[in-house]
Short mmCIF file of N, CA, C and O in Angstrom, two decimals:
data_model
loop_
_atom_site.label_atom_id
_atom_site.label_comp_id
_atom_site.label_asym_id
_atom_site.label_seq_id
_atom_site.Cartn_x
_atom_site.Cartn_y
_atom_site.Cartn_z
N MET B 19 -18.83 10.75 62.48
CA MET B 19 -17.75 9.77 62.56
C MET B 19 -16.53 10.35 61.86
O MET B 19 -16.57 10.72 60.71
N SER B 20 -15.43 10.42 62.55
CA SER B 20 -14.21 10.96 61.95
C SER B 20 -13.47 9.85 61.22
O SER B 20 -13.67 8.67 61.46
N ASN B 21 -12.59 10.27 60.33
CA ASN B 21 -11.83 9.28 59.58
C ASN B 21 -10.36 9.38 59.96
O ASN B 21 -9.92 10.35 60.55
N ASN B 22 -9.62 8.38 59.62
CA ASN B 22 -8.19 8.34 59.90
C ASN B 22 -7.38 8.36 58.61
O ASN B 22 -6.22 7.98 58.62
N TYR B 23 -7.99 8.75 57.52
CA TYR B 23 -7.30 8.77 56.25
C TYR B 23 -6.48 10.04 56.12
O TYR B 23 -7.00 11.14 56.24
N LEU B 24 -5.19 9.88 55.86
CA LEU B 24 -4.30 11.02 55.72
C LEU B 24 -3.85 11.17 54.28
O LEU B 24 -3.57 10.17 53.60
N ASP B 25 -3.78 12.39 53.83
CA ASP B 25 -3.21 12.68 52.53
C ASP B 25 -1.73 12.34 52.62
O ASP B 25 -1.03 12.82 53.51
N PRO B 26 -1.21 11.50 51.71
CA PRO B 26 0.19 11.09 51.82
C PRO B 26 1.18 12.24 51.60
O PRO B 26 2.32 12.15 52.03
N ILE B 27 0.76 13.31 50.96
CA ILE B 27 1.67 14.43 50.70
C ILE B 27 1.62 15.45 51.84
O ILE B 27 2.64 15.79 52.43
N SER B 28 0.43 15.94 52.14
CA SER B 28 0.32 16.99 53.16
C SER B 28 0.26 16.42 54.58
O SER B 28 0.45 17.14 55.53
N ARG B 29 -0.03 15.13 54.70
CA ARG B 29 -0.19 14.45 55.98
C ARG B 29 -1.36 15.00 56.78
O ARG B 29 -1.45 14.86 57.99
N ARG B 30 -2.29 15.66 56.09
CA ARG B 30 -3.49 16.17 56.74
C ARG B 30 -4.62 15.16 56.59
O ARG B 30 -4.68 14.42 55.62
N ARG B 31 -5.53 15.19 57.52
CA ARG B 31 -6.69 14.31 57.46
C ARG B 31 -7.56 14.71 56.28
O ARG B 31 -7.84 15.88 56.07
N LEU B 32 -7.98 13.74 55.50
CA LEU B 32 -8.84 14.00 54.35
C LEU B 32 -10.26 14.28 54.82
O LEU B 32 -10.74 13.67 55.78
N PRO B 33 -10.97 15.18 54.13
CA PRO B 33 -12.37 15.44 54.49
C PRO B 33 -13.23 14.19 54.30
O PRO B 33 -12.95 13.36 53.43
N ASN B 34 -14.25 14.05 55.10
CA ASN B 34 -15.12 12.88 55.02
C ASN B 34 -15.73 12.68 53.64
O ASN B 34 -15.91 11.55 53.21
N TYR B 35 -16.06 13.77 52.93
CA TYR B 35 -16.68 13.60 51.63
C TYR B 35 -15.74 12.95 50.62
O TYR B 35 -16.19 12.38 49.63
N LEU B 36 -14.43 13.01 50.84
CA LEU B 36 -13.50 12.36 49.93
C LEU B 36 -13.25 10.90 50.30
O LEU B 36 -12.95 10.09 49.43
N THR B 37 -13.35 10.57 51.54
CA THR B 37 -13.00 9.21 51.95
C THR B 37 -14.03 8.17 51.53
O THR B 37 -13.72 6.99 51.53
N GLY B 38 -15.21 8.59 51.13
CA GLY B 38 -16.22 7.65 50.68
C GLY B 38 -16.12 7.32 49.20
O GLY B 38 -16.81 6.45 48.70
N LEU B 39 -15.25 8.02 48.48
CA LEU B 39 -15.11 7.77 47.05
C LEU B 39 -14.38 6.46 46.80
O LEU B 39 -13.51 6.07 47.57
N PRO B 40 -14.71 5.78 45.71
CA PRO B 40 -13.97 4.57 45.38
C PRO B 40 -12.49 4.90 45.23
O PRO B 40 -12.13 5.89 44.63
N SER B 41 -11.67 4.08 45.78
CA SER B 41 -10.23 4.34 45.78
C SER B 41 -9.57 3.86 44.50
O SER B 41 -9.89 2.80 43.97
N LEU B 42 -8.64 4.65 44.02
CA LEU B 42 -7.83 4.22 42.89
C LEU B 42 -6.70 3.32 43.37
O LEU B 42 -6.21 2.49 42.63
N SER B 43 -6.30 3.48 44.60
CA SER B 43 -5.08 2.83 45.07
C SER B 43 -5.14 1.32 45.05
O SER B 43 -4.11 0.67 45.02
N ASP B 44 -6.32 0.73 45.07
CA ASP B 44 -6.39 -0.72 45.10
C ASP B 44 -6.16 -1.36 43.74
O ASP B 44 -5.86 -2.53 43.66
N TRP B 45 -6.26 -0.60 42.66
CA TRP B 45 -6.07 -1.23 41.35
C TRP B 45 -5.21 -0.43 40.39
O TRP B 45 -4.62 -1.00 39.48
N HIS B 46 -5.10 0.86 40.54
CA HIS B 46 -4.42 1.65 39.51
C HIS B 46 -2.93 1.38 39.40
O HIS B 46 -2.34 1.62 38.36
N GLN B 47 -2.32 0.83 40.44
CA GLN B 47 -0.89 0.53 40.36
C GLN B 47 -0.62 -0.64 39.41
O GLN B 47 0.50 -0.77 38.92
N GLU B 48 -1.63 -1.45 39.14
CA GLU B 48 -1.48 -2.57 38.22
C GLU B 48 -1.78 -2.17 36.78
O GLU B 48 -1.62 -2.97 35.87
N ALA B 49 -2.24 -0.95 36.58
CA ALA B 49 -2.69 -0.50 35.26
C ALA B 49 -1.53 -0.37 34.27
O ALA B 49 -0.41 0.00 34.64
N ALA B 50 -1.82 -0.67 33.03
CA ALA B 50 -0.82 -0.56 31.96
C ALA B 50 -0.38 0.89 31.77
O ALA B 50 0.72 1.15 31.30
N CYS B 51 -1.21 1.84 32.15
CA CYS B 51 -0.90 3.25 31.96
C CYS B 51 0.01 3.82 33.04
O CYS B 51 0.52 4.94 32.90
N ALA B 52 0.23 3.08 34.11
CA ALA B 52 1.09 3.58 35.20
C ALA B 52 2.46 3.90 34.63
O ALA B 52 3.07 3.11 33.93
N GLY B 53 2.92 5.09 34.91
CA GLY B 53 4.24 5.50 34.42
C GLY B 53 4.21 6.32 33.15
O GLY B 53 5.20 6.95 32.79
N PHE B 54 3.08 6.30 32.45
CA PHE B 54 2.95 7.11 31.24
C PHE B 54 2.59 8.54 31.62
O PHE B 54 2.02 8.79 32.68
N ASP B 55 2.90 9.48 30.75
CA ASP B 55 2.54 10.88 30.96
C ASP B 55 1.01 10.98 30.95
O ASP B 55 0.35 10.52 30.01
N THR B 56 0.43 11.59 31.97
CA THR B 56 -1.03 11.68 32.06
C THR B 56 -1.63 12.50 30.92
O THR B 56 -2.80 12.29 30.59
N GLU B 57 -0.86 13.39 30.32
CA GLU B 57 -1.39 14.18 29.19
C GLU B 57 -1.85 13.29 28.05
O GLU B 57 -2.77 13.65 27.32
N LEU B 58 -1.23 12.14 27.91
CA LEU B 58 -1.62 11.19 26.87
C LEU B 58 -3.07 10.75 27.04
O LEU B 58 -3.78 10.52 26.07
N PHE B 59 -3.54 10.68 28.28
CA PHE B 59 -4.88 10.19 28.59
C PHE B 59 -5.92 11.30 28.70
O PHE B 59 -7.09 11.02 28.97
N PHE B 60 -5.50 12.52 28.47
CA PHE B 60 -6.41 13.66 28.47
C PHE B 60 -6.18 14.46 27.19
O PHE B 60 -5.69 15.59 27.23
N PRO B 61 -6.53 13.85 26.04
CA PRO B 61 -6.28 14.50 24.75
C PRO B 61 -7.10 15.79 24.59
O PRO B 61 -8.21 15.90 25.09
N VAL B 62 -6.51 16.72 23.88
CA VAL B 62 -7.14 18.02 23.67
C VAL B 62 -8.04 18.01 22.44
O VAL B 62 -9.12 18.57 22.45
N LYS B 63 -7.60 17.34 21.39
CA LYS B 63 -8.36 17.32 20.14
C LYS B 63 -8.94 15.94 19.88
O LYS B 63 -8.38 14.92 20.29
N ARG B 64 -10.05 15.95 19.17
CA ARG B 64 -10.67 14.69 18.77
C ARG B 64 -9.68 13.91 17.91
O ARG B 64 -8.98 14.47 17.08
N GLY B 65 -9.60 12.63 18.13
CA GLY B 65 -8.70 11.79 17.35
C GLY B 65 -7.35 11.57 18.02
O GLY B 65 -6.54 10.81 17.51
N GLN B 66 -7.09 12.22 19.14
CA GLN B 66 -5.81 12.05 19.82
C GLN B 66 -5.85 10.94 20.88
O GLN B 66 -4.84 10.69 21.52
N ALA B 67 -6.96 10.30 21.05
CA ALA B 67 -7.10 9.31 22.11
C ALA B 67 -6.61 7.92 21.71
O ALA B 67 -6.47 7.05 22.57
N GLU B 68 -6.31 7.70 20.44
CA GLU B 68 -5.96 6.36 19.98
C GLU B 68 -4.77 5.75 20.71
O GLU B 68 -4.77 4.56 21.03
N ALA B 69 -3.74 6.54 20.98
CA ALA B 69 -2.56 6.02 21.67
C ALA B 69 -2.92 5.55 23.08
O ALA B 69 -2.46 4.48 23.51
N ALA B 70 -3.73 6.32 23.77
CA ALA B 70 -4.15 5.93 25.12
C ALA B 70 -5.01 4.67 25.08
O ALA B 70 -4.84 3.76 25.89
N VAL B 71 -5.93 4.62 24.14
CA VAL B 71 -6.81 3.46 24.02
C VAL B 71 -6.01 2.20 23.71
O VAL B 71 -6.30 1.11 24.21
N ALA B 72 -4.95 2.34 22.91
CA ALA B 72 -4.09 1.19 22.58
C ALA B 72 -3.41 0.65 23.85
O ALA B 72 -3.27 -0.56 24.01
N ILE B 73 -3.01 1.52 24.74
CA ILE B 73 -2.42 1.09 26.02
C ILE B 73 -3.48 0.37 26.85
O ILE B 73 -3.21 -0.67 27.45
N CYS B 74 -4.68 0.90 26.84
CA CYS B 74 -5.78 0.28 27.60
C CYS B 74 -6.09 -1.13 27.11
O CYS B 74 -6.49 -1.98 27.91
N ARG B 75 -5.92 -1.37 25.83
CA ARG B 75 -6.24 -2.71 25.27
C ARG B 75 -5.42 -3.82 25.90
O ARG B 75 -5.84 -4.96 25.95
N ARG B 76 -4.23 -3.48 26.38
CA ARG B 76 -3.38 -4.51 27.00
C ARG B 76 -3.35 -4.41 28.52
O ARG B 76 -2.50 -4.99 29.17
N CYS B 77 -4.30 -3.68 29.08
CA CYS B 77 -4.31 -3.42 30.52
C CYS B 77 -5.06 -4.52 31.28
O CYS B 77 -6.19 -4.87 30.93
N PRO B 78 -4.46 -5.03 32.37
CA PRO B 78 -5.13 -6.07 33.15
C PRO B 78 -6.29 -5.56 34.00
O PRO B 78 -7.09 -6.36 34.48
N VAL B 79 -6.40 -4.25 34.19
CA VAL B 79 -7.47 -3.71 35.04
C VAL B 79 -8.40 -2.79 34.27
O VAL B 79 -9.06 -1.92 34.85
N VAL B 80 -8.49 -2.98 32.96
CA VAL B 80 -9.29 -2.08 32.11
C VAL B 80 -10.75 -2.06 32.55
O VAL B 80 -11.38 -1.01 32.57
N ARG B 81 -11.30 -3.18 32.94
CA ARG B 81 -12.71 -3.23 33.36
C ARG B 81 -12.93 -2.42 34.64
O ARG B 81 -13.87 -1.66 34.75
N ARG B 82 -12.03 -2.55 35.59
CA ARG B 82 -12.15 -1.80 36.84
C ARG B 82 -12.01 -0.30 36.59
O ARG B 82 -12.69 0.52 37.20
N CYS B 83 -11.12 0.06 35.67
CA CYS B 83 -10.92 1.46 35.32
C CYS B 83 -12.19 2.04 34.69
O CYS B 83 -12.62 3.14 35.02
N HIS B 84 -12.80 1.28 33.80
CA HIS B 84 -14.04 1.73 33.16
C HIS B 84 -15.16 1.87 34.20
O HIS B 84 -15.91 2.84 34.18
N GLU B 85 -15.26 0.92 35.11
CA GLU B 85 -16.27 1.00 36.17
C GLU B 85 -16.05 2.25 37.03
O GLU B 85 -17.01 2.92 37.40
N HIS B 86 -14.80 2.55 37.32
CA HIS B 86 -14.47 3.76 38.08
C HIS B 86 -14.96 5.01 37.35
O HIS B 86 -15.59 5.88 37.94
N ALA B 87 -14.69 5.06 36.05
CA ALA B 87 -15.09 6.23 35.24
C ALA B 87 -16.60 6.40 35.22
O ALA B 87 -17.09 7.53 35.23
N MET B 88 -17.33 5.32 35.20
CA MET B 88 -18.77 5.40 35.15
C MET B 88 -19.36 5.71 36.53
O MET B 88 -20.38 6.38 36.63
N GLN B 89 -18.72 5.24 37.59
CA GLN B 89 -19.23 5.46 38.95
C GLN B 89 -19.08 6.91 39.40
O GLN B 89 -19.97 7.45 40.03
N LEU B 90 -17.94 7.52 39.13
CA LEU B 90 -17.70 8.86 39.71
C LEU B 90 -18.61 9.96 39.20
O LEU B 90 -19.08 10.72 40.04
N PRO B 91 -18.89 10.25 38.08
CA PRO B 91 -18.34 9.85 36.79
C PRO B 91 -17.17 10.74 36.36
O PRO B 91 -17.09 11.89 36.76
N GLU B 92 -16.29 10.18 35.56
CA GLU B 92 -15.16 10.91 35.00
C GLU B 92 -15.62 11.51 33.67
O GLU B 92 -15.93 10.79 32.73
N SER B 93 -15.68 12.82 33.60
CA SER B 93 -16.22 13.47 32.40
C SER B 93 -15.14 13.90 31.41
O SER B 93 -15.46 14.44 30.35
N PHE B 94 -13.88 13.66 31.73
CA PHE B 94 -12.79 13.99 30.82
C PHE B 94 -11.81 12.84 30.76
O PHE B 94 -11.67 12.07 31.71
N GLY B 95 -11.13 12.72 29.65
CA GLY B 95 -10.03 11.77 29.53
C GLY B 95 -10.44 10.38 29.11
O GLY B 95 -11.61 10.06 28.97
N VAL B 96 -9.40 9.57 28.89
CA VAL B 96 -9.57 8.16 28.52
C VAL B 96 -9.50 7.34 29.79
O VAL B 96 -8.53 7.41 30.54
N TRP B 97 -10.54 6.60 30.05
CA TRP B 97 -10.63 5.71 31.21
C TRP B 97 -11.19 4.39 30.74
O TRP B 97 -12.21 4.35 30.05
N GLY B 98 -10.56 3.31 31.10
CA GLY B 98 -11.07 1.98 30.75
C GLY B 98 -11.21 1.76 29.26
O GLY B 98 -12.09 1.05 28.81
N GLY B 99 -10.32 2.35 28.49
CA GLY B 99 -10.33 2.16 27.05
C GLY B 99 -11.39 2.95 26.31
O GLY B 99 -11.63 2.72 25.13
N THR B 100 -12.04 3.88 26.99
CA THR B 100 -13.08 4.68 26.35
C THR B 100 -12.80 6.17 26.54
O THR B 100 -12.37 6.60 27.62
N ALA B 101 -13.06 6.92 25.50
CA ALA B 101 -12.95 8.38 25.59
C ALA B 101 -14.20 8.92 26.26
O ALA B 101 -15.24 8.25 26.33
N ALA B 102 -14.11 10.14 26.75
CA ALA B 102 -15.25 10.75 27.45
C ALA B 102 -16.50 10.75 26.57
O ALA B 102 -17.60 10.49 27.05
N ARG B 103 -16.33 11.03 25.30
CA ARG B 103 -17.47 11.05 24.38
C ARG B 103 -18.16 9.69 24.31
O ARG B 103 -19.38 9.60 24.28
N GLU B 104 -17.39 8.63 24.33
CA GLU B 104 -17.95 7.27 24.31
C GLU B 104 -18.71 6.95 25.60
O GLU B 104 -19.58 6.09 25.60
N ARG B 105 -18.35 7.64 26.67
CA ARG B 105 -19.04 7.45 27.95
C ARG B 105 -20.20 8.41 28.12
O ARG B 105 -20.83 8.46 29.17
N GLY B 106 -20.50 9.22 27.08
CA GLY B 106 -21.68 10.07 27.11
C GLY B 106 -21.43 11.51 27.49
O GLY B 106 -22.35 12.21 27.91
N TRP B 107 -20.20 12.01 27.34
CA TRP B 107 -19.86 13.38 27.72
C TRP B 107 -19.51 14.22 26.49
O TRP B 107 -18.96 13.73 25.53
N THR B 108 -19.81 15.50 26.56
CA THR B 108 -19.42 16.43 25.50
C THR B 108 -17.99 16.89 25.77
O THR B 108 -17.43 16.63 26.83
N HIS B 109 -17.43 17.62 24.82
CA HIS B 109 -16.08 18.15 25.01
C HIS B 109 -16.01 19.16 26.15
O HIS B 109 -14.95 19.43 26.69
N ALA B 110 -17.14 19.70 26.55
CA ALA B 110 -17.18 20.68 27.64
C ALA B 110 -17.45 20.03 29.01
O ALA B 110 -17.65 20.72 30.00
N GLY B 111 -17.48 18.70 29.06
CA GLY B 111 -17.71 18.02 30.32
C GLY B 111 -19.16 17.97 30.75
O GLY B 111 -19.45 17.83 31.93
N LYS B 112 -20.07 18.08 29.80
CA LYS B 112 -21.50 18.00 30.11
C LYS B 112 -22.06 16.72 29.49
O LYS B 112 -21.56 16.24 28.49
N ARG B 113 -23.13 16.21 30.08
CA ARG B 113 -23.77 15.01 29.54
C ARG B 113 -24.32 15.29 28.16
O ARG B 113 -24.99 16.30 27.94
N ARG B 114 -24.03 14.38 27.22
CA ARG B 114 -24.58 14.50 25.87
C ARG B 114 -26.05 14.19 25.90
O ARG B 114 -26.51 13.35 26.64
N LYS B 115 -26.80 14.87 25.06
CA LYS B 115 -28.22 14.58 24.90
C LYS B 115 -28.42 13.93 23.54
O LYS B 115 -27.79 14.29 22.56
N PHE B 116 -29.31 12.98 23.52
CA PHE B 116 -29.61 12.29 22.28
C PHE B 116 -30.78 12.96 21.59
O PHE B 116 -31.42 13.85 22.15
N GLU B 117 -31.06 12.57 20.36
CA GLU B 117 -32.12 13.23 19.58
C GLU B 117 -33.47 13.20 20.28
O GLU B 117 -34.26 14.13 20.12
N ASP B 118 -33.73 12.16 21.07
CA ASP B 118 -35.02 12.09 21.75
C ASP B 118 -35.05 12.93 23.04
O ASP B 118 -36.03 12.93 23.77
N GLY B 119 -33.94 13.63 23.33
CA GLY B 119 -33.87 14.49 24.50
C GLY B 119 -33.34 13.80 25.75
O GLY B 119 -33.09 14.46 26.75
N ALA B 120 -33.18 12.48 25.70
CA ALA B 120 -32.66 11.75 26.86
C ALA B 120 -31.17 12.01 27.00
O ALA B 120 -30.46 12.22 26.03
N GLU B 121 -30.70 12.00 28.25
CA GLU B 121 -29.27 12.15 28.51
C GLU B 121 -28.61 10.80 28.47
O GLU B 121 -29.22 9.77 28.71
N ALA B 122 -27.30 10.81 28.18
CA ALA B 122 -26.51 9.59 28.21
C ALA B 122 -26.45 9.09 29.64
O ALA B 122 -26.44 9.87 30.58
N SER B 123 -26.40 7.80 29.82
CA SER B 123 -26.34 7.26 31.19
C SER B 123 -24.95 6.80 31.53
O SER B 123 -24.10 6.66 30.75
#
């Protein structure tokens, strides 16, 4: 089954494997972070996420953003008011393991 989804920039048809992903377009435009520099939401050092999390606290779509981060999953950055580490990721983008050997879910 072919799709009719076009990339708005290149105007090329998007591959089928991308069209099944949850869309950001239905909610991200309402986000409190819209218009902010994206670097703010992808901190390099531990402790730099506070400013992004503060923006998330006043966001009307914070729950949807967090659900998006958990569904894909987003292994880097602040999504839905949580840093990657809080969502179970290491600084290298790998799932954290707990002392009992289980991976974060």
